[in-house]
Amino acid sequence: MSSTVEAVARLGAWGAGLRWADVPDAARDRLALVLLDSLGVTVVGARQAEQRALARAWRPGPGPAPLVGGGTTTTVEAAAWLNATAMARLELDEGHKYARGHPAAHGLPAVLALAADLGAPGPETAAALLVAYEVAARFGRATTLRAGAHPHGSWGVAGAAAGCARLLGLPADGVAAAIDAGTGLPVAGHFASALDGNPVRDAWLGASNLSGLSAARMAAAGVARNTGTPAVSLGDVLGRFDPAPLTDGLGTRWDVRLGYFKRHAACSFTHPAADAALLVRADGLDLDAVEEILVETHSLAAGLGRTTWDSRLAALFSTPFVVAAALVHGTVDPAVSAADRRDDPRVRALAARVVLRVAPDLDARLPDERAARVTVRAAGAPSRVVEVPNPVGDAAHHPMAEGDVLALLGRLLDADTVRTVHAVATGLAESADVAPDLRRLAEI
């Protein structure tokens, strides 16, 4: 327990002391790109009928924080929750293979909502966003959840707490206390909810952002303490916890540079298989002649083999659906999982021929690689095998630059919206008061 207290104290001191001017250019540039992607996919999510219905049911009251793409401003708490769920709505949000989850979505909405309320300067907001990301990613590295647990809403609360505490200007012990309190507020979600297409999975990210805000405010009030909570909440209760990754390379390794952007609207575990399927499709393939599609993958993706689905979310967590959609449509954009297209008989028929299997040689390459090998067997033709080491968009495999992210958003949003999101994301760190800039996001 004492080692956890010490590690959280060091992390708190680092977060409280971080100055934007001292952050290396490469990390600053990458954070701007993460912010661009995050805000863009939040707008895409906010425009979905399900998210609009949720916002109406929420009846958000007036306030200073924008509902990104939602047409209004509201309270900090409502904005943090609803923007987080919109960001995750279509499985397009940025992720991190070493954290085994999504650091950005766990805390960036809370920090941005609080910054709009405080009228925070750009450098302070950028530093707080970076603290939120780095702390969340380190807690993801430090936590090994029990089998079957979903990562949303558990270790990432620490990042939301740290980022909000940093934005509130708390000293080192205050940031550490906020982190500790945040780790005492995790969600114990099961992966089956995602596989079943239950949107409660999105709500876990809303809960993370709201809990992080609460933890930071507890620390600001002096009613939070650093007592080693993550060792028992993330460790004894939810899995195993090793405090060493919290401080490994602190200040020299920037986890924000090691994440991945998504070009497919689907669970990241399906992406390598989708990329391989698209390569097969590009060479020409008679879909009617396909007899079997064998997808070999790593153990993290073992549970995504369902060949039936009854909702968009369930489809996005089905490797057979994603591979079949890629082969039929040549894309896995949100449109292919919408109600009018996800039951395409060609996709259903092809998905029924997909077999998912864990390959020991691919599993051994975790965590540096999330590989997939796709073998297509078709009548009258030799088997075709394509293997990819990581999904396109991973920092280590065809990484996306700003132009790539803008092109992705350009397929999903109108040009004026993309220009506004780009202007806010790239100009935020230089703004004297981020509130007016952020409120522009409510108007798009």
Short mmCIF file of C-alpha atoms in Angstrom, two decimals:
data_model
loop_
_atom_site.label_atom_id
_atom_site.label_comp_id
_atom_site.label_asym_id
_atom_site.label_seq_id
_atom_site.Cartn_x
_atom_site.Cartn_y
_atom_site.Cartn_z
CA MET A 1 0.00 0.00 0.00
CA SER A 2 2.81 2.44 0.85
CA SER A 3 4.32 2.03 -2.63
CA THR A 4 0.97 3.01 -4.16
CA VAL A 5 0.70 6.08 -1.91
CA GLU A 6 4.21 7.11 -2.92
CA ALA A 7 3.57 6.55 -6.64
CA VAL A 8 0.33 8.56 -6.56
CA ALA A 9 2.12 11.32 -4.64
CA ARG A 10 4.81 11.49 -7.34
CA LEU A 11 2.17 11.51 -10.04
CA GLY A 12 0.30 14.28 -8.26
CA ALA A 13 3.45 16.38 -7.95
CA TRP A 14 4.21 15.90 -11.63
CA GLY A 15 0.67 16.85 -12.65
CA ALA A 16 0.56 19.93 -10.43
CA GLY A 17 3.94 21.11 -11.65
CA LEU A 18 3.55 20.50 -15.38
CA ARG A 19 3.87 23.64 -17.46
CA TRP A 20 2.73 23.70 -21.05
CA ALA A 21 5.80 25.61 -22.15
CA ASP A 22 7.99 22.76 -20.91
CA VAL A 23 6.18 20.02 -22.85
CA PRO A 24 8.14 18.77 -25.89
CA ASP A 25 6.79 19.87 -29.25
CA ALA A 26 6.07 16.30 -30.33
CA ALA A 27 3.80 15.72 -27.33
CA ARG A 28 2.10 19.09 -27.76
CA ASP A 29 1.42 18.41 -31.42
CA ARG A 30 0.07 14.95 -30.68
CA LEU A 31 -2.28 16.28 -28.00
CA ALA A 32 -3.67 18.78 -30.52
CA LEU A 33 -4.27 15.89 -32.92
CA VAL A 34 -5.97 13.82 -30.20
CA LEU A 35 -8.15 16.83 -29.39
CA LEU A 36 -9.03 17.32 -33.07
CA ASP A 37 -10.02 13.68 -33.43
CA SER A 38 -11.89 13.58 -30.11
CA LEU A 39 -13.94 16.70 -30.79
CA GLY A 40 -14.71 15.59 -34.33
CA VAL A 41 -15.97 12.15 -33.40
CA THR A 42 -17.96 13.71 -30.54
CA VAL A 43 -19.83 15.81 -33.10
CA VAL A 44 -20.46 12.73 -35.23
CA GLY A 45 -21.78 10.89 -32.17
CA ALA A 46 -23.89 13.83 -31.06
CA ARG A 47 -25.72 13.85 -34.40
CA GLN A 48 -26.90 10.26 -34.06
CA ALA A 49 -30.58 9.78 -33.28
CA GLU A 50 -29.78 7.77 -30.14
CA GLN A 51 -27.59 10.54 -28.72
CA ARG A 52 -30.12 13.24 -29.52
CA ALA A 53 -32.78 11.22 -27.72
CA LEU A 54 -30.49 10.87 -24.72
CA ALA A 55 -29.84 14.60 -24.61
CA ARG A 56 -33.58 15.34 -24.76
CA ALA A 57 -34.31 12.86 -21.98
CA TRP A 58 -31.51 14.38 -19.88
CA ARG A 59 -33.18 17.80 -20.03
CA PRO A 60 -29.86 19.58 -19.46
CA GLY A 61 -30.22 22.85 -17.63
CA PRO A 62 -28.55 26.12 -18.66
CA GLY A 63 -24.87 26.58 -18.02
CA PRO A 64 -21.48 27.60 -19.45
CA ALA A 65 -20.27 24.34 -20.99
CA PRO A 66 -20.99 23.31 -24.58
CA LEU A 67 -22.81 20.19 -25.66
CA VAL A 68 -20.43 19.51 -28.53
CA GLY A 69 -22.54 19.35 -31.68
CA GLY A 70 -25.64 19.52 -29.50
CA GLY A 71 -26.88 23.02 -30.18
CA THR A 72 -26.75 24.34 -26.62
CA THR A 73 -24.66 24.99 -23.54
CA THR A 74 -25.38 23.45 -20.18
CA THR A 75 -23.93 22.65 -16.77
CA VAL A 76 -20.42 21.32 -16.40
CA GLU A 77 -21.75 17.99 -15.13
CA ALA A 78 -24.26 17.47 -17.96
CA ALA A 79 -21.70 18.46 -20.60
CA ALA A 80 -19.07 16.12 -19.19
CA TRP A 81 -21.45 13.16 -19.17
CA LEU A 82 -23.21 13.74 -22.50
CA ASN A 83 -20.08 14.70 -24.45
CA ALA A 84 -18.29 11.59 -23.17
CA THR A 85 -21.12 9.30 -24.25
CA ALA A 86 -21.28 11.04 -27.65
CA MET A 87 -17.54 10.54 -28.11
CA ALA A 88 -17.91 6.79 -27.60
CA ARG A 89 -21.24 6.41 -29.38
CA LEU A 90 -19.81 5.05 -32.66
CA GLU A 91 -16.58 3.40 -31.46
CA LEU A 92 -14.50 6.01 -33.25
CA ASP A 93 -12.67 7.52 -30.27
CA GLU A 94 -8.88 7.38 -29.96
CA GLY A 95 -7.34 4.57 -27.93
CA HIS A 96 -4.10 3.23 -26.49
CA LYS A 97 -2.94 -0.37 -26.79
CA TYR A 98 -0.58 -0.24 -23.80
CA ALA A 99 -3.31 1.19 -21.57
CA ARG A 100 -5.74 -1.33 -23.09
CA GLY A 101 -8.48 1.22 -23.43
CA HIS A 102 -9.34 4.85 -24.16
CA PRO A 103 -7.49 7.46 -22.05
CA ALA A 104 -8.88 10.48 -23.93
CA ALA A 105 -12.57 9.67 -23.57
CA HIS A 106 -12.19 9.02 -19.84
CA GLY A 107 -11.22 12.58 -18.96
CA LEU A 108 -11.04 15.10 -21.79
CA PRO A 109 -14.79 15.91 -21.76
CA ALA A 110 -14.67 16.75 -18.05
CA VAL A 111 -11.60 18.95 -18.38
CA LEU A 112 -13.06 20.83 -21.34
CA ALA A 113 -16.41 21.38 -19.61
CA LEU A 114 -14.64 22.70 -16.49
CA ALA A 115 -12.38 24.92 -18.59
CA ALA A 116 -15.43 26.49 -20.24
CA ASP A 117 -16.86 27.22 -16.81
CA LEU A 118 -13.64 28.69 -15.43
CA GLY A 119 -12.73 30.68 -18.54
CA ALA A 120 -9.33 29.05 -18.28
CA PRO A 121 -6.33 30.20 -20.30
CA GLY A 122 -5.28 28.00 -23.19
CA PRO A 123 -1.91 26.87 -21.81
CA GLU A 124 -3.49 25.83 -18.50
CA THR A 125 -6.27 23.96 -20.31
CA ALA A 126 -3.80 22.18 -22.58
CA ALA A 127 -1.64 21.18 -19.62
CA ALA A 128 -4.70 19.83 -17.79
CA LEU A 129 -5.78 17.85 -20.86
CA LEU A 130 -2.32 16.34 -21.13
CA VAL A 131 -2.29 15.48 -17.42
CA ALA A 132 -5.67 13.78 -17.80
CA TYR A 133 -4.45 11.70 -20.72
CA GLU A 134 -1.08 10.74 -19.24
CA VAL A 135 -2.47 9.79 -15.83
CA ALA A 136 -5.28 7.74 -17.35
CA ALA A 137 -2.87 5.90 -19.67
CA ARG A 138 -0.52 5.13 -16.79
CA PHE A 139 -3.34 3.76 -14.68
CA GLY A 140 -4.37 1.63 -17.65
CA ARG A 141 -0.86 0.22 -17.80
CA ALA A 142 -0.88 -0.37 -14.04
CA THR A 143 -4.23 -2.18 -13.93
CA THR A 144 -4.95 -5.72 -15.07
CA LEU A 145 -8.70 -6.17 -14.88
CA ARG A 146 -10.32 -9.49 -14.08
CA ALA A 147 -11.31 -11.65 -17.04
CA GLY A 148 -14.56 -10.41 -18.53
CA ALA A 149 -14.26 -6.85 -17.22
CA HIS A 150 -14.63 -3.96 -19.63
CA PRO A 151 -12.09 -1.11 -19.25
CA HIS A 152 -14.56 1.76 -19.59
CA GLY A 153 -15.08 3.69 -16.38
CA SER A 154 -12.53 1.96 -14.14
CA TRP A 155 -8.85 2.99 -14.23
CA GLY A 156 -9.61 6.02 -16.42
CA VAL A 157 -11.38 7.93 -13.64
CA ALA A 158 -7.93 8.75 -12.25
CA GLY A 159 -7.15 10.70 -15.40
CA ALA A 160 -10.33 12.76 -15.24
CA ALA A 161 -9.64 13.53 -11.57
CA ALA A 162 -6.04 14.53 -12.22
CA GLY A 163 -6.87 16.76 -15.18
CA CYS A 164 -9.67 18.57 -13.36
CA ALA A 165 -7.53 18.99 -10.23
CA ARG A 166 -4.71 20.44 -12.34
CA LEU A 167 -7.14 22.88 -13.98
CA LEU A 168 -8.41 23.94 -10.55
CA GLY A 169 -4.82 24.82 -9.65
CA LEU A 170 -4.51 22.36 -6.77
CA PRO A 171 -1.07 21.76 -5.27
CA ALA A 172 0.75 18.44 -5.50
CA ASP A 173 -0.97 16.84 -2.51
CA GLY A 174 -4.35 18.04 -3.79
CA VAL A 175 -3.85 16.48 -7.22
CA ALA A 176 -2.69 13.25 -5.56
CA ALA A 177 -5.76 13.25 -3.30
CA ALA A 178 -8.02 13.77 -6.32
CA ILE A 179 -6.37 10.85 -8.12
CA ASP A 180 -6.82 8.62 -5.08
CA ALA A 181 -10.47 9.62 -4.69
CA GLY A 182 -11.08 9.04 -8.40
CA THR A 183 -9.77 5.50 -8.16
CA GLY A 184 -12.31 4.91 -5.41
CA LEU A 185 -15.15 5.68 -7.83
CA PRO A 186 -14.75 3.06 -10.59
CA VAL A 187 -17.40 1.24 -12.59
CA ALA A 188 -17.29 -2.56 -12.56
CA GLY A 189 -18.64 -3.14 -16.06
CA HIS A 190 -18.69 -6.47 -17.85
CA PHE A 191 -17.59 -6.90 -21.46
CA ALA A 192 -20.80 -8.81 -22.15
CA SER A 193 -22.69 -5.51 -22.10
CA ALA A 194 -20.75 -4.34 -25.14
CA LEU A 195 -21.13 -7.67 -26.92
CA ASP A 196 -24.86 -7.59 -26.23
CA GLY A 197 -25.13 -4.08 -27.66
CA ASN A 198 -26.13 -2.47 -24.37
CA PRO A 199 -25.42 1.31 -24.45
CA VAL A 200 -24.73 1.28 -20.72
CA ARG A 201 -21.17 0.76 -21.98
CA ASP A 202 -21.19 4.37 -23.23
CA ALA A 203 -22.55 5.57 -19.90
CA TRP A 204 -19.48 4.17 -18.12
CA LEU A 205 -17.43 6.91 -19.82
CA GLY A 206 -19.95 9.53 -18.74
CA ALA A 207 -19.60 8.21 -15.20
CA SER A 208 -15.80 8.39 -15.44
CA ASN A 209 -15.86 12.06 -16.36
CA LEU A 210 -18.44 12.96 -13.74
CA SER A 211 -16.63 10.98 -11.04
CA GLY A 212 -13.35 12.65 -11.97
CA LEU A 213 -14.97 16.06 -11.56
CA SER A 214 -16.35 14.99 -8.19
CA ALA A 215 -12.99 13.70 -7.00
CA ALA A 216 -11.24 16.94 -7.98
CA ARG A 217 -13.84 18.99 -6.15
CA MET A 218 -13.49 16.79 -3.08
CA ALA A 219 -9.76 17.48 -3.16
CA ALA A 220 -10.36 21.22 -3.61
CA ALA A 221 -12.60 21.13 -0.53
CA GLY A 222 -9.93 19.32 1.46
CA VAL A 223 -12.06 16.21 2.02
CA ALA A 224 -10.01 13.82 -0.13
CA ARG A 225 -6.86 11.95 0.94
CA ASN A 226 -4.16 9.87 -0.70
CA THR A 227 -4.38 6.57 1.17
CA GLY A 228 -3.53 4.01 -1.52
CA THR A 229 -7.08 3.45 -2.74
CA PRO A 230 -6.12 2.15 -6.23
CA ALA A 231 -4.31 -0.82 -4.71
CA VAL A 232 -7.57 -2.07 -3.23
CA SER A 233 -10.21 -0.78 -5.68
CA LEU A 234 -8.42 -1.46 -8.97
CA GLY A 235 -6.35 -4.23 -7.45
CA ASP A 236 -8.10 -6.36 -4.85
CA VAL A 237 -11.61 -5.70 -6.14
CA LEU A 238 -11.31 -5.36 -9.92
CA GLY A 239 -8.14 -7.26 -10.73
CA ARG A 240 -4.44 -6.66 -10.13
CA PHE A 241 -2.64 -3.37 -9.62
CA ASP A 242 1.07 -2.63 -9.92
CA PRO A 243 2.02 0.96 -8.98
CA ALA A 244 5.35 0.89 -10.84
CA PRO A 245 3.90 1.91 -14.26
CA LEU A 246 2.46 5.07 -12.70
CA THR A 247 5.91 6.66 -12.57
CA ASP A 248 7.97 4.72 -15.13
CA GLY A 249 9.49 7.26 -17.49
CA LEU A 250 7.46 10.05 -15.92
CA GLY A 251 8.27 13.28 -17.75
CA THR A 252 10.28 11.53 -20.47
CA ARG A 253 7.86 9.04 -22.02
CA TRP A 254 4.69 10.71 -23.30
CA ASP A 255 1.91 8.15 -23.65
CA VAL A 256 -0.16 10.55 -25.71
CA ARG A 257 2.27 9.85 -28.56
CA LEU A 258 1.68 6.08 -28.43
CA GLY A 259 -2.08 5.89 -29.04
CA TYR A 260 -4.05 5.03 -32.14
CA PHE A 261 -6.72 6.72 -34.23
CA LYS A 262 -9.60 4.72 -35.69
CA ARG A 263 -10.56 4.68 -39.33
CA HIS A 264 -13.29 2.08 -38.71
CA ALA A 265 -16.38 2.71 -36.58
CA ALA A 266 -15.99 -0.50 -34.60
CA CYS A 267 -14.21 -2.00 -31.59
CA SER A 268 -10.47 -1.64 -32.08
CA PHE A 269 -9.98 -5.40 -31.70
CA THR A 270 -11.79 -5.84 -35.05
CA HIS A 271 -9.66 -3.31 -36.94
CA PRO A 272 -6.70 -5.48 -38.00
CA ALA A 273 -9.10 -8.05 -39.45
CA ALA A 274 -11.02 -5.30 -41.26
CA ASP A 275 -7.78 -3.90 -42.66
CA ALA A 276 -6.79 -7.35 -43.92
CA ALA A 277 -10.25 -7.85 -45.45
CA LEU A 278 -9.97 -4.56 -47.32
CA LEU A 279 -6.62 -5.66 -48.77
CA VAL A 280 -8.24 -8.89 -50.00
CA ARG A 281 -11.14 -6.91 -51.47
CA ALA A 282 -8.78 -4.55 -53.29
CA ASP A 283 -7.27 -7.53 -55.14
CA GLY A 284 -10.70 -8.62 -56.35
CA LEU A 285 -12.96 -11.17 -54.71
CA ASP A 286 -16.15 -12.94 -55.79
CA LEU A 287 -18.17 -12.69 -52.58
CA ASP A 288 -20.66 -15.31 -53.74
CA ALA A 289 -17.86 -17.86 -54.05
CA VAL A 290 -16.56 -17.35 -50.50
CA GLU A 291 -16.88 -20.54 -48.44
CA GLU A 292 -15.07 -19.55 -45.25
CA ILE A 293 -13.22 -16.59 -43.78
CA LEU A 294 -10.86 -17.61 -40.99
CA VAL A 295 -9.83 -14.72 -38.74
CA GLU A 296 -6.92 -15.54 -36.47
CA THR A 297 -6.28 -12.99 -33.77
CA HIS A 298 -5.02 -12.40 -30.23
CA SER A 299 -6.74 -13.40 -27.00
CA LEU A 300 -8.07 -9.90 -26.24
CA ALA A 301 -10.36 -10.25 -29.25
CA ALA A 302 -11.43 -13.83 -28.53
CA GLY A 303 -14.95 -12.93 -27.44
CA LEU A 304 -15.90 -10.96 -30.57
CA GLY A 305 -16.93 -13.93 -32.69
CA ARG A 306 -20.73 -13.58 -32.64
CA THR A 307 -22.26 -13.93 -36.10
CA THR A 308 -25.58 -12.34 -35.16
CA TRP A 309 -26.43 -8.88 -33.83
CA ASP A 310 -29.58 -6.98 -32.98
CA SER A 311 -28.28 -3.42 -32.60
CA ARG A 312 -25.59 -1.10 -33.87
CA LEU A 313 -23.38 -1.52 -30.81
CA ALA A 314 -23.61 -5.31 -30.95
CA ALA A 315 -22.57 -5.15 -34.62
CA LEU A 316 -19.58 -2.95 -33.78
CA PHE A 317 -18.38 -5.62 -31.36
CA SER A 318 -18.76 -8.47 -33.85
CA THR A 319 -15.67 -9.31 -35.89
CA PRO A 320 -17.81 -11.28 -38.38
CA PHE A 321 -19.98 -8.22 -38.98
CA VAL A 322 -17.02 -5.86 -39.35
CA VAL A 323 -15.13 -8.16 -41.73
CA ALA A 324 -18.26 -8.83 -43.79
CA ALA A 325 -19.13 -5.13 -43.94
CA ALA A 326 -15.60 -4.29 -45.06
CA LEU A 327 -15.81 -6.89 -47.86
CA VAL A 328 -19.30 -5.91 -49.00
CA HIS A 329 -19.13 -2.12 -48.67
CA GLY A 330 -15.41 -1.39 -48.79
CA THR A 331 -15.71 0.66 -45.61
CA VAL A 332 -16.76 0.38 -41.97
CA ASP A 333 -18.01 3.94 -41.63
CA PRO A 334 -20.97 4.56 -39.27
CA ALA A 335 -23.41 4.31 -42.16
CA VAL A 336 -22.86 0.57 -42.57
CA SER A 337 -24.01 -0.15 -39.00
CA ALA A 338 -27.07 2.11 -39.17
CA ALA A 339 -30.48 0.47 -38.87
CA ASP A 340 -31.16 0.52 -42.61
CA ARG A 341 -27.87 -1.18 -43.59
CA ARG A 342 -26.56 -3.45 -40.84
CA ASP A 343 -29.05 -6.18 -41.83
CA ASP A 344 -27.95 -6.17 -45.46
CA PRO A 345 -28.47 -9.82 -46.53
CA ARG A 346 -25.05 -9.90 -48.18
CA VAL A 347 -23.40 -8.89 -44.91
CA ARG A 348 -25.47 -11.39 -42.92
CA ALA A 349 -24.61 -14.22 -45.30
CA LEU A 350 -20.91 -13.44 -45.37
CA ALA A 351 -20.68 -12.96 -41.59
CA ALA A 352 -22.11 -16.44 -41.10
CA ARG A 353 -19.03 -17.79 -42.87
CA VAL A 354 -16.53 -16.03 -40.57
CA VAL A 355 -14.71 -18.17 -38.02
CA LEU A 356 -12.76 -16.41 -35.25
CA ARG A 357 -9.83 -18.21 -33.64
CA VAL A 358 -7.04 -17.21 -31.25
CA ALA A 359 -3.60 -17.91 -32.70
CA PRO A 360 -0.82 -18.50 -30.13
CA ASP A 361 1.83 -16.92 -32.36
CA LEU A 362 -0.21 -13.72 -32.66
CA ASP A 363 -1.06 -13.71 -28.97
CA ALA A 364 2.63 -13.86 -28.11
CA ARG A 365 3.16 -10.54 -29.85
CA LEU A 366 1.00 -8.58 -27.39
CA PRO A 367 1.13 -5.80 -26.26
CA ASP A 368 3.36 -4.28 -28.96
CA GLU A 369 1.29 -5.79 -31.74
CA ARG A 370 -2.41 -6.46 -32.07
CA ALA A 371 -2.10 -8.64 -35.13
CA ALA A 372 -4.63 -10.48 -37.24
CA ARG A 373 -4.35 -13.05 -40.00
CA VAL A 374 -7.26 -13.47 -42.41
CA THR A 375 -7.59 -16.51 -44.67
CA VAL A 376 -10.29 -16.39 -47.34
CA ARG A 377 -11.28 -19.69 -48.91
CA ALA A 378 -13.39 -19.42 -52.07
CA ALA A 379 -14.63 -22.03 -54.51
CA GLY A 380 -12.43 -22.46 -57.56
CA ALA A 381 -9.63 -20.25 -56.23
CA PRO A 382 -6.55 -20.72 -54.04
CA SER A 383 -6.81 -19.60 -50.41
CA ARG A 384 -5.75 -16.03 -49.82
CA VAL A 385 -3.93 -15.09 -46.62
CA VAL A 386 -3.26 -11.56 -45.40
CA GLU A 387 -1.63 -10.75 -42.06
CA VAL A 388 -1.32 -7.29 -40.49
CA PRO A 389 0.66 -6.47 -37.33
CA ASN A 390 -1.47 -3.61 -36.03
CA PRO A 391 -4.48 -1.65 -37.22
CA VAL A 392 -3.93 1.23 -39.60
CA GLY A 393 -3.77 4.37 -37.45
CA ASP A 394 -1.66 2.85 -34.70
CA ALA A 395 1.34 5.01 -33.79
CA ALA A 396 3.57 2.10 -34.85
CA HIS A 397 1.74 1.12 -38.06
CA HIS A 398 0.65 3.62 -40.71
CA PRO A 399 0.12 6.39 -38.12
CA MET A 400 -2.32 9.15 -38.96
CA ALA A 401 -1.10 12.70 -39.36
CA GLU A 402 -3.30 15.79 -39.23
CA GLY A 403 -4.27 15.46 -42.89
CA ASP A 404 -5.40 11.89 -42.33
CA VAL A 405 -7.57 12.82 -39.35
CA LEU A 406 -9.07 15.72 -41.29
CA ALA A 407 -9.79 13.42 -44.22
CA LEU A 408 -11.50 10.94 -41.87
CA LEU A 409 -13.65 13.67 -40.34
CA GLY A 410 -14.34 15.03 -43.82
CA ARG A 411 -16.05 11.76 -44.75
CA LEU A 412 -18.34 12.04 -41.74
CA LEU A 413 -19.01 15.77 -41.35
CA ASP A 414 -19.64 18.80 -43.54
CA ALA A 415 -16.70 21.05 -44.42
CA ASP A 416 -17.78 24.00 -42.24
CA THR A 417 -18.03 21.78 -39.17
CA VAL A 418 -14.61 20.27 -39.80
CA ARG A 419 -13.09 23.75 -40.17
CA THR A 420 -14.61 24.87 -36.87
CA VAL A 421 -13.43 21.78 -34.99
CA HIS A 422 -9.97 22.14 -36.50
CA ALA A 423 -9.75 25.81 -35.54
CA VAL A 424 -10.79 25.14 -31.94
CA ALA A 425 -8.52 22.13 -31.49
CA THR A 426 -5.41 23.72 -32.96
CA GLY A 427 -5.93 27.14 -31.42
CA LEU A 428 -6.95 26.12 -27.91
CA ALA A 429 -3.48 26.14 -26.35
CA GLU A 430 -2.85 29.71 -27.48
CA SER A 431 -6.18 31.17 -26.35
CA ALA A 432 -6.36 33.73 -23.56
CA ASP A 433 -9.80 32.39 -22.55
CA VAL A 434 -10.96 29.06 -23.95
CA ALA A 435 -14.62 29.54 -23.02
CA PRO A 436 -15.71 31.42 -26.19
CA ASP A 437 -13.77 28.99 -28.36
CA LEU A 438 -15.32 25.95 -26.73
CA ARG A 439 -18.80 27.40 -26.93
CA ARG A 440 -18.42 27.52 -30.72
CA LEU A 441 -18.62 23.73 -30.56
CA ALA A 442 -22.20 23.94 -29.33
CA GLU A 443 -23.25 25.80 -32.45
CA ILE A 444 -22.09 23.33 -35.10
#
